[in-house]
Short mmCIF file of the C-alpha atoms (twelve columns), coordinates in Angstrom:
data_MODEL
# 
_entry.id   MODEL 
# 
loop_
_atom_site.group_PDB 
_atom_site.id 
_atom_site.type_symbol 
_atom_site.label_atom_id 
_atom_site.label_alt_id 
_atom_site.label_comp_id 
_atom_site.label_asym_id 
_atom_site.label_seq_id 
_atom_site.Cartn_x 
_atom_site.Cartn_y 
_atom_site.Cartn_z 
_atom_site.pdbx_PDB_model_num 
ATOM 1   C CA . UNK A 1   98.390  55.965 118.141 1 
ATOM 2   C CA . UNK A 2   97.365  54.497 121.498 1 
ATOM 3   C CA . UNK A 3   100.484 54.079 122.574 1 
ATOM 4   C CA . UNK A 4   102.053 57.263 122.145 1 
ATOM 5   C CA . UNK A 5   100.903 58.493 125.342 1 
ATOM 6   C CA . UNK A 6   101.402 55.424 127.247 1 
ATOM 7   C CA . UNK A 7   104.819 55.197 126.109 1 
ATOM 8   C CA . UNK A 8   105.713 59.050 126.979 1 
ATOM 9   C CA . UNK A 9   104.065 58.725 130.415 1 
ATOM 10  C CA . UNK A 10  106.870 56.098 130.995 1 
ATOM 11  C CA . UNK A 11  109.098 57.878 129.789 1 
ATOM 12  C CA . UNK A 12  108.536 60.555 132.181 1 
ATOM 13  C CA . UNK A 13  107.680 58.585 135.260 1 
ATOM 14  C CA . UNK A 14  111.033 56.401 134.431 1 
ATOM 15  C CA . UNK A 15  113.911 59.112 134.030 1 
ATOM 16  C CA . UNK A 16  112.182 61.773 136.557 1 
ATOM 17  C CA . UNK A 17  113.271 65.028 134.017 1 
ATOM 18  C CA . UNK A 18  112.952 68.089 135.606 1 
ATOM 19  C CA . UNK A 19  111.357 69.652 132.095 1 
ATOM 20  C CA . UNK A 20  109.781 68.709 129.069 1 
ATOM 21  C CA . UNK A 21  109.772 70.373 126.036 1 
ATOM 22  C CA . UNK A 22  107.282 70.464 123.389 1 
ATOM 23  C CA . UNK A 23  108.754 71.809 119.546 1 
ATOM 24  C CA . UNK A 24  107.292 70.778 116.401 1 
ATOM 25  C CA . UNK A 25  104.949 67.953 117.635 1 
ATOM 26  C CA . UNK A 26  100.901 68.608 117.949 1 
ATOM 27  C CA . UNK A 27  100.665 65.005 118.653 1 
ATOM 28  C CA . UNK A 28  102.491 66.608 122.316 1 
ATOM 29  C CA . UNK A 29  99.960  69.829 122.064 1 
ATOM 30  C CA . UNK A 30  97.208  66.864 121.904 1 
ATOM 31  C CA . UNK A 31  98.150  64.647 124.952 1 
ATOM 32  C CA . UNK A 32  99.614  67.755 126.916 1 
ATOM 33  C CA . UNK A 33  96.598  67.641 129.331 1 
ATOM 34  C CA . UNK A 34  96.834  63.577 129.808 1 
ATOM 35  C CA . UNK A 35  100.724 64.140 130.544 1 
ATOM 36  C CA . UNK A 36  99.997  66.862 132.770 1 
ATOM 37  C CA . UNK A 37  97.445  65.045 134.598 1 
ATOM 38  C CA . UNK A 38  99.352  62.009 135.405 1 
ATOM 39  C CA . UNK A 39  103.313 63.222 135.395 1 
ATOM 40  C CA . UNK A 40  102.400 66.572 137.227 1 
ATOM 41  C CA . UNK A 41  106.283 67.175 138.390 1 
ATOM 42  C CA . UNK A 42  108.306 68.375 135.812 1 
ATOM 43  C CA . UNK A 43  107.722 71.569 133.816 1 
ATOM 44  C CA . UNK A 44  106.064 72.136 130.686 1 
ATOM 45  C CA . UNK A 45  107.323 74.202 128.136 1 
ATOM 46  C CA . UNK A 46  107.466 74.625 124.033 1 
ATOM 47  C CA . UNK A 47  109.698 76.410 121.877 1 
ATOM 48  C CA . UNK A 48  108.276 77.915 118.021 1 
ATOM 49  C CA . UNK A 49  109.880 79.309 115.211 1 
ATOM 50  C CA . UNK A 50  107.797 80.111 113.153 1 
ATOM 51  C CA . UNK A 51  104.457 80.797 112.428 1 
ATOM 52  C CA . UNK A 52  102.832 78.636 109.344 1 
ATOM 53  C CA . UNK A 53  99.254  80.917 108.286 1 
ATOM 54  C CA . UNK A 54  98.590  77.718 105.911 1 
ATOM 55  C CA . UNK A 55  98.434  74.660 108.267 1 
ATOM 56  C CA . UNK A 56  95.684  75.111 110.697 1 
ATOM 57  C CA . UNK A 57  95.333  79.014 110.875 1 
ATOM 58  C CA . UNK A 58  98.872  78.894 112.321 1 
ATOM 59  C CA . UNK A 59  100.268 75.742 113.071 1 
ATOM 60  C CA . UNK A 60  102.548 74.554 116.288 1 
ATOM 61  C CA . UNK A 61  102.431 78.419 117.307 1 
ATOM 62  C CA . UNK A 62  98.828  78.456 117.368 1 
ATOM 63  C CA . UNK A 63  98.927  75.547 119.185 1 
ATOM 64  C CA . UNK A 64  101.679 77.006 121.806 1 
ATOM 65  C CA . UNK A 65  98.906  80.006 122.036 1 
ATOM 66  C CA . UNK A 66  95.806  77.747 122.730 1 
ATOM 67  C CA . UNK A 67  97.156  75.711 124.941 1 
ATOM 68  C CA . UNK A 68  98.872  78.176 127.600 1 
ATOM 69  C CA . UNK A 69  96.439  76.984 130.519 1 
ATOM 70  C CA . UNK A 70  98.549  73.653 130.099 1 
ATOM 71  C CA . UNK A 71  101.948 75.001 129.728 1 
ATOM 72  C CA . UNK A 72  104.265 76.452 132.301 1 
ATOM 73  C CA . UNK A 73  106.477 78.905 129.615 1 
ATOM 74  C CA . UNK A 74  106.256 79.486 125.742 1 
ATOM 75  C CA . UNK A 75  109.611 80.341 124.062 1 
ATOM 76  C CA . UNK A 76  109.826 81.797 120.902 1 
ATOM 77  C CA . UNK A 77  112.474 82.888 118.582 1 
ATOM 78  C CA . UNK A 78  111.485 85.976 117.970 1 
ATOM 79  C CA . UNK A 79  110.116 89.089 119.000 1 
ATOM 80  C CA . UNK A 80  107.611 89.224 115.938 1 
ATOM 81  C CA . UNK A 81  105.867 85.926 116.954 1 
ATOM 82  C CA . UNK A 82  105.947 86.572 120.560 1 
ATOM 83  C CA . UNK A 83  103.356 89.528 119.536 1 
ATOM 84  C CA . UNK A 84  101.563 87.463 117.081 1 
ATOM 85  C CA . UNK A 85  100.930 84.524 120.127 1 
ATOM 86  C CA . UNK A 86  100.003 87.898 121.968 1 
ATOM 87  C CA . UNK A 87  97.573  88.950 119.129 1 
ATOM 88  C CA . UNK A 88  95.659  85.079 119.211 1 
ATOM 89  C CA . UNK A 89  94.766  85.123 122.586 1 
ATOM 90  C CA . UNK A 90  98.387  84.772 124.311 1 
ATOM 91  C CA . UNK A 91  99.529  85.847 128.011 1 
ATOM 92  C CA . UNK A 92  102.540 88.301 126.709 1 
ATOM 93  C CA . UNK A 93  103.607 87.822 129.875 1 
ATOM 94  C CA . UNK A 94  104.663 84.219 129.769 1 
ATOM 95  C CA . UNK A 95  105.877 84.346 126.349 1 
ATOM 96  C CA . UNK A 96  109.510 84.297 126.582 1 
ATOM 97  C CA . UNK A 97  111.738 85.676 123.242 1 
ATOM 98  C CA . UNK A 98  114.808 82.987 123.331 1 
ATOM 99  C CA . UNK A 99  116.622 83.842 120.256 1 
ATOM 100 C CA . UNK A 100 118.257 80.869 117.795 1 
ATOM 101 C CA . UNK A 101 122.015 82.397 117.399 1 
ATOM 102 C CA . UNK A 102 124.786 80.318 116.330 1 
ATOM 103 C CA . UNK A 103 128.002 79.415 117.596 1 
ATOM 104 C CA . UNK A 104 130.505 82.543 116.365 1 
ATOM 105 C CA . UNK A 105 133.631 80.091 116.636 1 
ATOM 106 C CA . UNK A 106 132.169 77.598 114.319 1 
ATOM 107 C CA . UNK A 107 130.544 80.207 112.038 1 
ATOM 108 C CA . UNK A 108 133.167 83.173 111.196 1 
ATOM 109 C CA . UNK A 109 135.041 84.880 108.785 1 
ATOM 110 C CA . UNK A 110 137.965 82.923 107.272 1 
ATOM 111 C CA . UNK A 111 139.956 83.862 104.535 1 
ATOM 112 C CA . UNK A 112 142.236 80.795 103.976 1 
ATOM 113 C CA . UNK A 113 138.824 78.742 104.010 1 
ATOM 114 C CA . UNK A 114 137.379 80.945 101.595 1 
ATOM 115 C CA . UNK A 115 140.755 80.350 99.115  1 
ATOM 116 C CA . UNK A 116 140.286 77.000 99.336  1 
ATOM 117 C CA . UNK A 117 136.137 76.207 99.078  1 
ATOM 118 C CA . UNK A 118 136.440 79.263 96.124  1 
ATOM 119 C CA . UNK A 119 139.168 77.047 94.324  1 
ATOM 120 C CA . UNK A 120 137.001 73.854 94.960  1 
ATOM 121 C CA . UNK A 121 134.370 75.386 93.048  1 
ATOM 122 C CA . UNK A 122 136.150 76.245 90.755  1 
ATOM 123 C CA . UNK A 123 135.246 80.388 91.154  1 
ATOM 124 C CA . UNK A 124 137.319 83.245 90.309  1 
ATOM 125 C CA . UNK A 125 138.632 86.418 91.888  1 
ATOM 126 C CA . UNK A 126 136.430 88.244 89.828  1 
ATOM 127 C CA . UNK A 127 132.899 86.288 90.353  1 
ATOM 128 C CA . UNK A 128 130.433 87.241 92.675  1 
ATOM 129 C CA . UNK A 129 129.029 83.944 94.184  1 
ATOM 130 C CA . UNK A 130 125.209 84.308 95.335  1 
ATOM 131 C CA . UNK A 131 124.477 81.870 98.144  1 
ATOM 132 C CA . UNK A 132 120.730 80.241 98.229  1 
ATOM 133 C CA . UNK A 133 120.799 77.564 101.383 1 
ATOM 134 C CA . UNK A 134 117.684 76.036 101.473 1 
ATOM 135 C CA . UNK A 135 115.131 72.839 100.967 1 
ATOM 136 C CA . UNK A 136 113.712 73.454 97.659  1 
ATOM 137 C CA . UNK A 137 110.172 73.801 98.667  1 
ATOM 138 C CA . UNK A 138 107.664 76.563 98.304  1 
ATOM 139 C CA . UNK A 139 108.017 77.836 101.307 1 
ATOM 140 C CA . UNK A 140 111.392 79.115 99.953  1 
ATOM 141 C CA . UNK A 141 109.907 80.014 96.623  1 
ATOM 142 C CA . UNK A 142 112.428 78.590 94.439  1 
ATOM 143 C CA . UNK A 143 111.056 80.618 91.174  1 
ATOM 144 C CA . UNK A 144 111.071 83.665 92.603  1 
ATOM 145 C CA . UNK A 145 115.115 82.953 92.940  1 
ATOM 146 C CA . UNK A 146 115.814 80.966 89.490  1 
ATOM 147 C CA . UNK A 147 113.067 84.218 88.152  1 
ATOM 148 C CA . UNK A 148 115.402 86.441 90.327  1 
ATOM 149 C CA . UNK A 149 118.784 85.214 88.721  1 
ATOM 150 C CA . UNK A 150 117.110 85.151 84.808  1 
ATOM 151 C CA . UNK A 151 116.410 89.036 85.103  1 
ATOM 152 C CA . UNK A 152 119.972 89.792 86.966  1 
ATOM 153 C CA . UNK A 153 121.411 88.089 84.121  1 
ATOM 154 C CA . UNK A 154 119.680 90.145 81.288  1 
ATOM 155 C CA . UNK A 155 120.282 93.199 83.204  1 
ATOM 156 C CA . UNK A 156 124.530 92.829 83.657  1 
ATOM 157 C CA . UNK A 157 124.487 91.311 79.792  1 
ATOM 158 C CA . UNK A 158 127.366 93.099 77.934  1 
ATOM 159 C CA . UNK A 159 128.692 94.264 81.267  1 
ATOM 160 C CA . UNK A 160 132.329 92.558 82.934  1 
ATOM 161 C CA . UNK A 161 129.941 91.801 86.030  1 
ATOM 162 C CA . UNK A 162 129.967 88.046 86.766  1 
ATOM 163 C CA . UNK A 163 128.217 86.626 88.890  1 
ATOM 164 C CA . UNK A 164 126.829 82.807 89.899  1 
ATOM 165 C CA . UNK A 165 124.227 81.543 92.273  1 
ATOM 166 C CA . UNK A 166 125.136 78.248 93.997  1 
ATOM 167 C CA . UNK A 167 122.396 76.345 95.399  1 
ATOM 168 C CA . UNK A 168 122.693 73.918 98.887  1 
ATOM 169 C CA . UNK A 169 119.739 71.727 99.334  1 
ATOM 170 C CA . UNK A 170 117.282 69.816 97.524  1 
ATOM 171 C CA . UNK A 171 113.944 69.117 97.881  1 
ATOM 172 C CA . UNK A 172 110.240 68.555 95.885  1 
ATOM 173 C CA . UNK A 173 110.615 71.646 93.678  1 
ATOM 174 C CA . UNK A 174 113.904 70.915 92.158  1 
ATOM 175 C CA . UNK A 175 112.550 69.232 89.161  1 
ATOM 176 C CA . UNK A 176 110.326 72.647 88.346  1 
ATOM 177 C CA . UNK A 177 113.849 74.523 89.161  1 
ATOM 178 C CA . UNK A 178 115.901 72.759 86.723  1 
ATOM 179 C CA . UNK A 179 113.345 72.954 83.822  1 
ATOM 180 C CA . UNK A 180 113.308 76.674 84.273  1 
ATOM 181 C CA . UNK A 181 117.320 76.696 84.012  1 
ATOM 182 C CA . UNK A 182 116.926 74.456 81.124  1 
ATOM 183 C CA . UNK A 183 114.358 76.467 79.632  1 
ATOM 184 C CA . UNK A 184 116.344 80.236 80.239  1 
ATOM 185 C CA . UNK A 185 119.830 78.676 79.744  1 
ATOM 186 C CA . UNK A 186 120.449 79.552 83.469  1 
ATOM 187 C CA . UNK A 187 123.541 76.799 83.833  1 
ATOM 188 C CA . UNK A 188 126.252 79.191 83.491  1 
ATOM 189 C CA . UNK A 189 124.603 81.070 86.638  1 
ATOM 190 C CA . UNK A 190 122.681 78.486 88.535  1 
ATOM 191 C CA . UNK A 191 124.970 75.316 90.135  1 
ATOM 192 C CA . UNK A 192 122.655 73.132 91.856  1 
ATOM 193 C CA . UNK A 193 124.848 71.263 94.299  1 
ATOM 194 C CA . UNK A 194 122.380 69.399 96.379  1 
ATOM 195 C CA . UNK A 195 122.676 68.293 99.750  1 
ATOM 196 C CA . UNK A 196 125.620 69.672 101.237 1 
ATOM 197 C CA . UNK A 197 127.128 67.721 104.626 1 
ATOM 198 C CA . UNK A 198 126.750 70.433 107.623 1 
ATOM 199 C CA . UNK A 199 130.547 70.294 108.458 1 
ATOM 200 C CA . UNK A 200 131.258 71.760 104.889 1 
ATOM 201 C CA . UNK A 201 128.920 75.310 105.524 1 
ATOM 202 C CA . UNK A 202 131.219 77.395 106.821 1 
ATOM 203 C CA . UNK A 203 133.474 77.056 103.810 1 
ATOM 204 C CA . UNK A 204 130.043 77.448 101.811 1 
ATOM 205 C CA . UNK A 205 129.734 80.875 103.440 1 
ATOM 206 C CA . UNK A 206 132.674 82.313 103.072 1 
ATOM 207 C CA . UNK A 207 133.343 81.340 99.640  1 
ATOM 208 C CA . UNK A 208 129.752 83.308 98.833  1 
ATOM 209 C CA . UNK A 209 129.526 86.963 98.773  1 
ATOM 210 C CA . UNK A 210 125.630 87.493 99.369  1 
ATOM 211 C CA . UNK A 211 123.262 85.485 100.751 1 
ATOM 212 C CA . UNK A 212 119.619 85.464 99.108  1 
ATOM 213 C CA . UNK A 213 116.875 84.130 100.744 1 
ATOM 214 C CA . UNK A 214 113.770 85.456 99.139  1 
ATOM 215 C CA . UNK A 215 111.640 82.892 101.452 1 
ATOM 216 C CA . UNK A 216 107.633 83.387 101.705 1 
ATOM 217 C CA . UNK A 217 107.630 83.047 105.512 1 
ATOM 218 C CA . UNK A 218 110.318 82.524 108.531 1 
ATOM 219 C CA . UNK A 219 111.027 83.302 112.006 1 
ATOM 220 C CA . UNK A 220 114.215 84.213 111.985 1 
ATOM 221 C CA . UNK A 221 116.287 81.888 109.152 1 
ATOM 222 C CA . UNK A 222 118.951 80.156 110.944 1 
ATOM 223 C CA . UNK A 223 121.035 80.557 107.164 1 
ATOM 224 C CA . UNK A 224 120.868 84.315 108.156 1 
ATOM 225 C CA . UNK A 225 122.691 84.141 111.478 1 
ATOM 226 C CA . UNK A 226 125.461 81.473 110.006 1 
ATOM 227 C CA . UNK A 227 125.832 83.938 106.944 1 
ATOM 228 C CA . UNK A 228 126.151 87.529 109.050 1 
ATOM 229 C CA . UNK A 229 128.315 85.786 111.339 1 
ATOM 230 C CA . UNK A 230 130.539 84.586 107.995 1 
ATOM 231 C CA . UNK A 231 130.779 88.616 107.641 1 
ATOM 232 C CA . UNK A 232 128.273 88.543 104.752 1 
ATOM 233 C CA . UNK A 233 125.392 90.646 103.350 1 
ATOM 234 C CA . UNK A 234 121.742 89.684 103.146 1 
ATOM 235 C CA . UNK A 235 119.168 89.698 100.549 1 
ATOM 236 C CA . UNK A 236 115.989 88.118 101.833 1 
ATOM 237 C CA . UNK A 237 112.204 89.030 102.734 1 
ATOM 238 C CA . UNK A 238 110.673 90.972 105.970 1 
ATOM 239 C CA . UNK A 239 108.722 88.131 107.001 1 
ATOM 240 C CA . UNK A 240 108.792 86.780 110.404 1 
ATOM 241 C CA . UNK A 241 111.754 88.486 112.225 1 
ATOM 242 C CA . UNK A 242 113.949 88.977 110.039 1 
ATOM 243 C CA . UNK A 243 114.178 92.633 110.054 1 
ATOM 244 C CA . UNK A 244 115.663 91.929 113.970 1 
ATOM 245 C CA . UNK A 245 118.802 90.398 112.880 1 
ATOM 246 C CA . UNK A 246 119.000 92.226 109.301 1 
ATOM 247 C CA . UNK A 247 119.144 95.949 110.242 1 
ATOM 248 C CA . UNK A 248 120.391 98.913 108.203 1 
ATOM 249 C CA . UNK A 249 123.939 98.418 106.878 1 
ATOM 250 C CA . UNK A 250 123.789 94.162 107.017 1 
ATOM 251 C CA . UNK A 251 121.664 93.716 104.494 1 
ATOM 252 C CA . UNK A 252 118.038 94.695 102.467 1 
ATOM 253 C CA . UNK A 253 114.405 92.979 103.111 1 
ATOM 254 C CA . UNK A 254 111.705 93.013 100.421 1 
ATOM 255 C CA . UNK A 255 108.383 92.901 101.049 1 
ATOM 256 C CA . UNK A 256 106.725 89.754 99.492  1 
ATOM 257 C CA . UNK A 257 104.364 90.986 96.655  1 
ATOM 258 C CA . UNK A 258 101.289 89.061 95.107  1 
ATOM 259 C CA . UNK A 259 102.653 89.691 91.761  1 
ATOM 260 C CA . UNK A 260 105.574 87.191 91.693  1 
ATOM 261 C CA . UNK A 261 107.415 88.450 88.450  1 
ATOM 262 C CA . UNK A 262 107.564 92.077 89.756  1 
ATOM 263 C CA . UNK A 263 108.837 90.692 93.116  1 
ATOM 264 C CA . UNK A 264 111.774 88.629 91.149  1 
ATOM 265 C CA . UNK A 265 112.060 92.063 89.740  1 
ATOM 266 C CA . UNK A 266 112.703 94.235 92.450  1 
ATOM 267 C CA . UNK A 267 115.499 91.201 94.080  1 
ATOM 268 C CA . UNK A 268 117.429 91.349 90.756  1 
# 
């Protein structure tokens, strides 16, 4: 641990940048006053996401907040957690709102793409595909979606509605997910397809029809600008700042809810 700061002193005293930017590292919040001290040109600034109420009453943007006196600029990616900096002892004034975005020529509707990714998966005309993009963690909250999908199920059963949820990602919960599809005979409506290589997204999207993101915090999810820009519907949570990019006529935000089963409820 010694040598962290040694070795990103000579870092900055050997290539001369002109900034340097702190994101996701308190290791960098730590040492920020040793860097400052002894590479004093360049200028400091972080960049935060996301606010994280279970990791040290905040995490990195608590950090970003505390440690303005060292910093030259915070950047966030929202307008929500600019104000909640603001609202734990923050200058508003040199809290900058940068926002994430995505590149619209790489993310975009696509018709022919969609014919082909649909076929891949082997989905028909006539099935709505549910799109769930995300590490299978609880910050996600993976029941409330498989809980989500079990009572939209029971509710279209004897209807001509089909419908099926595909899942992109993996991660420490998946075990608990597939015993639940096990347990509610889910597989006709639940694909888990793992890990899916970025360059193969796009087609993702626009082979989907909604995306559902019932997540327990965010800033803004970057799934949400890569699906809207895909031309498609949202069905997530108002946490972080979401409802900036999801605004009447895009999509719907539910409030999270201590009672978990009511809240799987109200998505279905």
């Amino acid at each position: 641990m010694p040598d962290y700061p040694r070795l990103l002193r000579y870092l900055i005293d050997s290539r001369r940048p002109d900034v340097v930017m702190i994101s996701n590292s308190e290791l960098a919040y730590l040492i920020l006053p040793y860097l400052r001290t002894h590479c004093p040109a360049p200028v400091y600034v972080d960049y935060n996401h996301m606010e994280e109420t279970y990791w040290k009453n905040g995490g990195h943007p608590r950090h970003g907040a505390g440690m303005q006196s060292q910093l030259d600029l915070n950047m966030v990616s929202s307008a929500h957690l600019k104000r909640w900096m603001t609202s734990r002892g923050g200058d508003p004034t040199r809290i900058e709102v940068c926002r994430t975005n995505v590149d619209t020529k790489a993310w975009k509707p696509d018709e022919a793409l969609r014919r082909i990714m649909r076929e891949e998966l082997e989905l028909d005309d006539d099935t709505v595909a549910l799109f769930y993009p995300v590490r299978l963690t609880a910050q996600k909250q993976p029941r409330v979606f498989a809980d989500s999908i079990r009572r939209l199920r029971d509710r279209l059963r004897g209807t001509e509605a089909k419908f099926v949820a595909l899942v992109a990602g993996d991660g420490e919960d998946r075990p608990a997910v597939e015993r639940f599809i096990r347990e509610h005979r889910l597989h006709d409506h639940i694909r888990l397809l793992g890990p899916v290589p970025i360059a193969k997204m796009p087609g993702m999207y626009n082979a989907a029809d909604i995306l559902f993101l019932p997540s327990m915090q965010e800033g803004i999810a970057l799934s949400l600008y890569e699906a809207m820009a895909c031309g498609k519907p949202v069905v997530g949570a108002v946490v972080g700042g979401q409802a900036e990019l999801v605004v009447d006529g895009t999509g719907y935000l539910l409030p999270l809810l201590d009672d978990k089963a009511a809240e799987a409820d109200r998505y279905a």
